[in-house]
Coordinates of C-alpha atoms in Angstrom, one line a residue:
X1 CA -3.8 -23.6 -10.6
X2 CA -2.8 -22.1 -6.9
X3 CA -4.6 -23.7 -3.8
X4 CA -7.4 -21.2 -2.5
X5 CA -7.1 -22.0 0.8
X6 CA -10.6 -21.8 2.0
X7 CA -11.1 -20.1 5.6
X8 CA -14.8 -21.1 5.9
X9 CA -14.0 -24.7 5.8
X10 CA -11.6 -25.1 7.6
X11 CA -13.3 -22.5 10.3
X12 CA -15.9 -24.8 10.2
X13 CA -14.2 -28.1 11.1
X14 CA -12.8 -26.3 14.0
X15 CA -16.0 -25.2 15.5
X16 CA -17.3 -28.5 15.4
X17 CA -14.2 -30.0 17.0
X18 CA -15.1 -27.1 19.8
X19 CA -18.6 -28.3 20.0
X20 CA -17.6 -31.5 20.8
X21 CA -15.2 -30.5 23.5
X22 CA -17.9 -28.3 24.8
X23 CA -20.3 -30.9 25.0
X24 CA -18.0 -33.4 26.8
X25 CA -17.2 -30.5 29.3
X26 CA -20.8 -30.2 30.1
X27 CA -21.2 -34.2 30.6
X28 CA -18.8 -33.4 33.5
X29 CA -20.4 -30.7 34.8
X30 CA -18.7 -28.0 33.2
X31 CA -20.0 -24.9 31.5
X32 CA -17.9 -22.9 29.4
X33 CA -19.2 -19.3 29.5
X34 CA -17.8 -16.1 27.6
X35 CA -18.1 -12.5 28.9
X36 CA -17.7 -9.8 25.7
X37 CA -17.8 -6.1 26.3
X38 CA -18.4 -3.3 23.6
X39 CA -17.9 0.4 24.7
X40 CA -19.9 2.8 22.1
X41 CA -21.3 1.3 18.9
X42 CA -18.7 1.2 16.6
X43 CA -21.0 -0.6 13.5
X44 CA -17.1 -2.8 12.5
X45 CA -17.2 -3.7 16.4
X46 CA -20.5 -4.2 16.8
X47 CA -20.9 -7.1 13.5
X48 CA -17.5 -8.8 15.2
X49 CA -19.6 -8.5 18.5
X50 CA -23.1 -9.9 16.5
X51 CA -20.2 -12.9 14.8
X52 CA -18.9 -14.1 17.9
X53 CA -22.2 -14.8 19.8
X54 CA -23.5 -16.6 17.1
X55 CA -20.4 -18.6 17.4
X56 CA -20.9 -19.0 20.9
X57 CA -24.6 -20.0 20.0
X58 CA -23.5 -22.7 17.8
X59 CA -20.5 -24.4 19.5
X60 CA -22.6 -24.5 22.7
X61 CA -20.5 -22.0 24.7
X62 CA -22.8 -19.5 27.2
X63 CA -22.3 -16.1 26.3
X64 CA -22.7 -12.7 28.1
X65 CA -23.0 -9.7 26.8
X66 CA -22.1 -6.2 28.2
X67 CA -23.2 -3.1 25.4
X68 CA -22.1 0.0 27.5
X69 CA -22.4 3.8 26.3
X70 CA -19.8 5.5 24.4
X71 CA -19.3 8.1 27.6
X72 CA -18.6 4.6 30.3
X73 CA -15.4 5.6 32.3
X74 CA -12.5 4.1 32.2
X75 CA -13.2 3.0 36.2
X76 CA -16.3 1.9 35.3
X77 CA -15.0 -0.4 32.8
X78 CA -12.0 -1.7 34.7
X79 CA -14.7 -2.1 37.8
X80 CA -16.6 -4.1 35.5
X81 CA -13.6 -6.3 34.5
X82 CA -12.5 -6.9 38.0
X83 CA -16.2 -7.8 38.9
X84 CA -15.9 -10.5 35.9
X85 CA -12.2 -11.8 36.9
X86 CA -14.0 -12.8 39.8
X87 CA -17.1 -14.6 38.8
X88 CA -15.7 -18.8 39.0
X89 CA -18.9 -19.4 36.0
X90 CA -17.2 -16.8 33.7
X91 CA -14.0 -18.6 32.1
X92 CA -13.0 -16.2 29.2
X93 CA -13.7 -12.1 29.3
X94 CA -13.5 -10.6 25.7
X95 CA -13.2 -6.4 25.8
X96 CA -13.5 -5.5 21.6
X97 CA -11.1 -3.0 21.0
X98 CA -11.1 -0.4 19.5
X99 CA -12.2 1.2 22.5
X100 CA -13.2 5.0 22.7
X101 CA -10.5 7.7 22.9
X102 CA -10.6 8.0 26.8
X103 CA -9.9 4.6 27.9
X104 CA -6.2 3.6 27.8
X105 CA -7.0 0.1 25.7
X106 CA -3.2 -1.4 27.4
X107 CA -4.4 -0.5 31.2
X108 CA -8.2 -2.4 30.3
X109 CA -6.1 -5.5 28.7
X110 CA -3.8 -5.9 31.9
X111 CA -7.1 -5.9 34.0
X112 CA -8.3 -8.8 32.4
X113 CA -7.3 -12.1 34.3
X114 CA -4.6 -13.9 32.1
X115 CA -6.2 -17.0 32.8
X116 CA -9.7 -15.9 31.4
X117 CA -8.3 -13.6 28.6
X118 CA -9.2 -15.3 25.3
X119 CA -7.8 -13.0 23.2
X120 CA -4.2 -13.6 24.2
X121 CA -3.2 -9.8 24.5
X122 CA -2.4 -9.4 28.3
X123 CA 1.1 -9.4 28.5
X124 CA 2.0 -12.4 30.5
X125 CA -0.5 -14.8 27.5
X126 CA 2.6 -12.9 25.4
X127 CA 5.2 -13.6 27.6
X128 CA 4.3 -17.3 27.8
X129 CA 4.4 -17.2 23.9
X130 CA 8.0 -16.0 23.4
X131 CA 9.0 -18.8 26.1
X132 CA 7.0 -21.5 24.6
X133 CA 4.9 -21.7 28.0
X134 CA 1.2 -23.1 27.9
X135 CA -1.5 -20.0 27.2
X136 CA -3.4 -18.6 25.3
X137 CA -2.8 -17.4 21.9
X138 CA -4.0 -14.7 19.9
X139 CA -6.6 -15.5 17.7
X140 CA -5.9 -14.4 14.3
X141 CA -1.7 -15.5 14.2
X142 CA -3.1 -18.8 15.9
X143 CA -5.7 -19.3 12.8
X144 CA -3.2 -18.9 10.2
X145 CA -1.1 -21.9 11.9
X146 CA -4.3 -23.7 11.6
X147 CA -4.8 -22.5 8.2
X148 CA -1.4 -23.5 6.8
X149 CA -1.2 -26.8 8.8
X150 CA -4.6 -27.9 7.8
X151 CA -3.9 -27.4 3.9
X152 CA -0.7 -29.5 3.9
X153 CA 1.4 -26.5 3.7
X154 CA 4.9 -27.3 5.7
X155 CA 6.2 -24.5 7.8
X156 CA 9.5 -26.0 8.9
X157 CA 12.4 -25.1 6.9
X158 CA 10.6 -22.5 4.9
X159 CA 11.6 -18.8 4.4
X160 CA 8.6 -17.0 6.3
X161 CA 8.1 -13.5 5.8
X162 CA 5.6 -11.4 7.8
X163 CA 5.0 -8.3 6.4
X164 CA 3.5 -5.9 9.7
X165 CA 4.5 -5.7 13.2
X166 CA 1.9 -5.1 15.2
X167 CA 1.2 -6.9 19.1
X168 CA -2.0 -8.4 17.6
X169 CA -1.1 -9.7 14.1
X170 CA 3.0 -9.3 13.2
X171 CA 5.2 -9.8 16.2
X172 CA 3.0 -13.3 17.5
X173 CA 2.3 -14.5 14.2
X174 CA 6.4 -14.3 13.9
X175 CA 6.9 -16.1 17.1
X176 CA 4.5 -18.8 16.0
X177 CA 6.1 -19.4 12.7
X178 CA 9.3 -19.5 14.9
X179 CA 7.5 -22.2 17.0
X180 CA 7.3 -24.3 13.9
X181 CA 10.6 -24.0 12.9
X182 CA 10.3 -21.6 9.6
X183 CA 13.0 -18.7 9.2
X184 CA 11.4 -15.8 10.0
X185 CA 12.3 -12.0 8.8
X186 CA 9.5 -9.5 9.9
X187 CA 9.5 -6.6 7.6
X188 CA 7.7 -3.2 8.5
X189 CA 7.6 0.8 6.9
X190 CA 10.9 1.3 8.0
X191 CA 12.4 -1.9 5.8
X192 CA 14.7 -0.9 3.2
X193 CA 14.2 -3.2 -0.3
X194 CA 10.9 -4.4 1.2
X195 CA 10.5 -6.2 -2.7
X196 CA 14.0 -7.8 -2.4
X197 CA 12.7 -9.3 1.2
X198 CA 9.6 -10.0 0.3
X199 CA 11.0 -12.1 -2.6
X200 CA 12.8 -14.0 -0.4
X201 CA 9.7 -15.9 1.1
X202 CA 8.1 -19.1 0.5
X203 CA 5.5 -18.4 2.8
X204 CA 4.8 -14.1 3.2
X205 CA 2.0 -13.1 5.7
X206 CA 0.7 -9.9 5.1
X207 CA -0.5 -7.6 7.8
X208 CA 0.1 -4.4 6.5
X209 CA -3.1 -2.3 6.7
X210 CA -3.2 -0.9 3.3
X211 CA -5.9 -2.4 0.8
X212 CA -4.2 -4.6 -2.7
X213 CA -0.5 -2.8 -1.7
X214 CA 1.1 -6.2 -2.2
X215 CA 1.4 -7.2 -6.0
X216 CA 3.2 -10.0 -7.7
X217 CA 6.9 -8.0 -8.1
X218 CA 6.6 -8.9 -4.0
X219 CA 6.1 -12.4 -4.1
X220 CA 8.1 -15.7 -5.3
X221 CA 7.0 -17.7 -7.9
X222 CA 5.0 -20.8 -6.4
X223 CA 4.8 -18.6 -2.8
X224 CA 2.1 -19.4 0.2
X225 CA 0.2 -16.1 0.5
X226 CA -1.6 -15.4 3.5
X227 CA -3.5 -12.1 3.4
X228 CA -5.0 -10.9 7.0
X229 CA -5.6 -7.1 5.8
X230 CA -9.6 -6.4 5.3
X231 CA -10.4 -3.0 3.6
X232 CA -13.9 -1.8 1.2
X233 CA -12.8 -0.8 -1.7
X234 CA -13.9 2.5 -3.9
X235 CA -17.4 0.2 -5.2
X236 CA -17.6 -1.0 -1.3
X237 CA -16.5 -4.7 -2.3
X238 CA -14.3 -6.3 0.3
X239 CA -10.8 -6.9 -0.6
X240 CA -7.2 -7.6 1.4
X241 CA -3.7 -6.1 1.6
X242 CA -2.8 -8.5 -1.4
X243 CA -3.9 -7.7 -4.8
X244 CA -5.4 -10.9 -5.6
X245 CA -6.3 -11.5 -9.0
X246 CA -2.4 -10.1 -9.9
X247 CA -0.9 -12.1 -7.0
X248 CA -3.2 -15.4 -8.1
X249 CA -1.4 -16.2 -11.6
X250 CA 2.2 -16.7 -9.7
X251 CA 1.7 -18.1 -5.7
X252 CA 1.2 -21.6 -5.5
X253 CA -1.5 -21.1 -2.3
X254 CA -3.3 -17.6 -1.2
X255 CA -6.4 -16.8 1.1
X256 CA -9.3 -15.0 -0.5
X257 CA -11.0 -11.6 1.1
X258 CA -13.4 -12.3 2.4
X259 CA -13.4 -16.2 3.4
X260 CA -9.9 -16.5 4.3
X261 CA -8.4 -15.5 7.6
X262 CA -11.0 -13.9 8.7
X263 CA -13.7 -16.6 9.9
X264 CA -10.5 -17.9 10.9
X265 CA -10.4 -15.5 14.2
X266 CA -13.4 -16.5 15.0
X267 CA -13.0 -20.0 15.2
X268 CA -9.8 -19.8 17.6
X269 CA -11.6 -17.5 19.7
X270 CA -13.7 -20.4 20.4
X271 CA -10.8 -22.8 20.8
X272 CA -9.3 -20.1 23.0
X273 CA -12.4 -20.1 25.6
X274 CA -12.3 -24.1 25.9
X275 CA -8.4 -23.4 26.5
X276 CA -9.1 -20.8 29.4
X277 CA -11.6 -23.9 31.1
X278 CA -8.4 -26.2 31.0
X279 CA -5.8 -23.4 32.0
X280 CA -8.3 -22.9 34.8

């Protein structure tokens, strides 16, 4: 029977290990306070928005929160960022993307301090990845580390392959499974054989965007699947990238949609604003 590697759990233990940082920091005087901005009410953004300050609530981390129109400018916005950069109590400044179709979303991440940006997108937290400099990671690829270390899955030596390239997910998730010494092939639409690569892996991440594409003729027998892809199907039921129940009879680990990676994101997040206290 394949390991369901169980997001919530695992989530879990990580928030309470934040709590207890959190507390100690506030023993010596320190608060740790998060900034997140939502332009427009996007209801996808605005549940992610509703998640992460309950997370804030429970760890014990202060939390601000910034709701502004749809119609904000992009100087307005970048105004407001520059206002927070420079606020000492504010240690981590969180703008939920997407953002409206007038705001260049790369010029509002490079306005964000590096030092307070939790979600590891600026350029110079990616930078500091690729060199193996301290920083801060991004939260999903930094979860599934956490996900694979904490079920006893061993990265080093393995065949890793990612399946997506994105800045978010595929390209640091590839640099992280680097980090740990796997072999890593990142595949994307333009991959010839994509099966034949896929095949290849003992451990395939998949970050592809399109709901149950992957099926068992891409994965190994006795293959780690990790499946960050989150889609409604036709009934409106949640489901992944992977096809799970025809994926399940042939990997020897897999994440479930929902419950996976997904609470996952959350969790690091949290880590990631204690991190911005110490990098500060």
């Amino acid at each position: 029977m394949p390991q369901i590697i169980d997001g919530k759990q695992i989530s879990a233990q990580i928030k309470d290990e934040v709590k207890e940082k959190v507390a100690a920091l506030k023993a010596q005087g320190t608060m740790v306070c998060l900034a997140v901005i939502q332009v427009g009410a996007d209801p996808a953004s605005s549940v992610y928005v509703g998640n992460k300050k309950k997370a804030c609530a429970y760890v014990g981390i202060e939390s601000l929160s910034y709701e502004l129109p749809e119609e904000t400018s992009q100087e307005e916005l970048l105004s407001l960022i520059d206002e927070l950069n420079g606020k000492p109590e504010v240690n981590g400044i969180l703008v939920q993307l997407p953002l409206p179709g007038h705001i260049d979303e790369d010029a509002v991440i490079r306005a964000i301090d590096p030092k307070k940006d939790v979600d590891g997108f600026h350029p110079q937290s990616v930078g500091a990845l690729c060199i193996g400099q301290p920083g801060v990671v991004s939260c999903t690829p930094a979860g599934i580390i956490e996900l694979l270390k904490r079920s006893g899955i061993e990265i080093a030596g393995k065949e890793c392959v990612v399946i997506g390239r994105s800045n978010i997910v595929g390209k640091p998730m590839a640099i992280l499974l680097l980090r740990e010494n796997g072999t890593v092939t990142v595949t994307h639409s333009r991959t010839r054989d994509l099966k034949e690569v896929t095949r290849r892996a003992d451990i395939l991440v998949v970050a592809v965007g399109k709901p149950k594409m992957i099926t068992k003729e891409y994965v190994k027998d006795g293959a780690v699947v990790i499946d960050v892809g989150i889609h409604r199907n036709e009934n409106h039921k949640l489901c992944g990238d992977v096809d799970y129940e025809d994926v399940l009879p042939v990997c020897s680990a897999i994440t479930p949609v929902p419950g996976g990676v997904g609470p996952m994101t959350i969790a690091m997040l949290m880590y990631n604003c204690v991190r911005s206290v110490e990098l500060q």
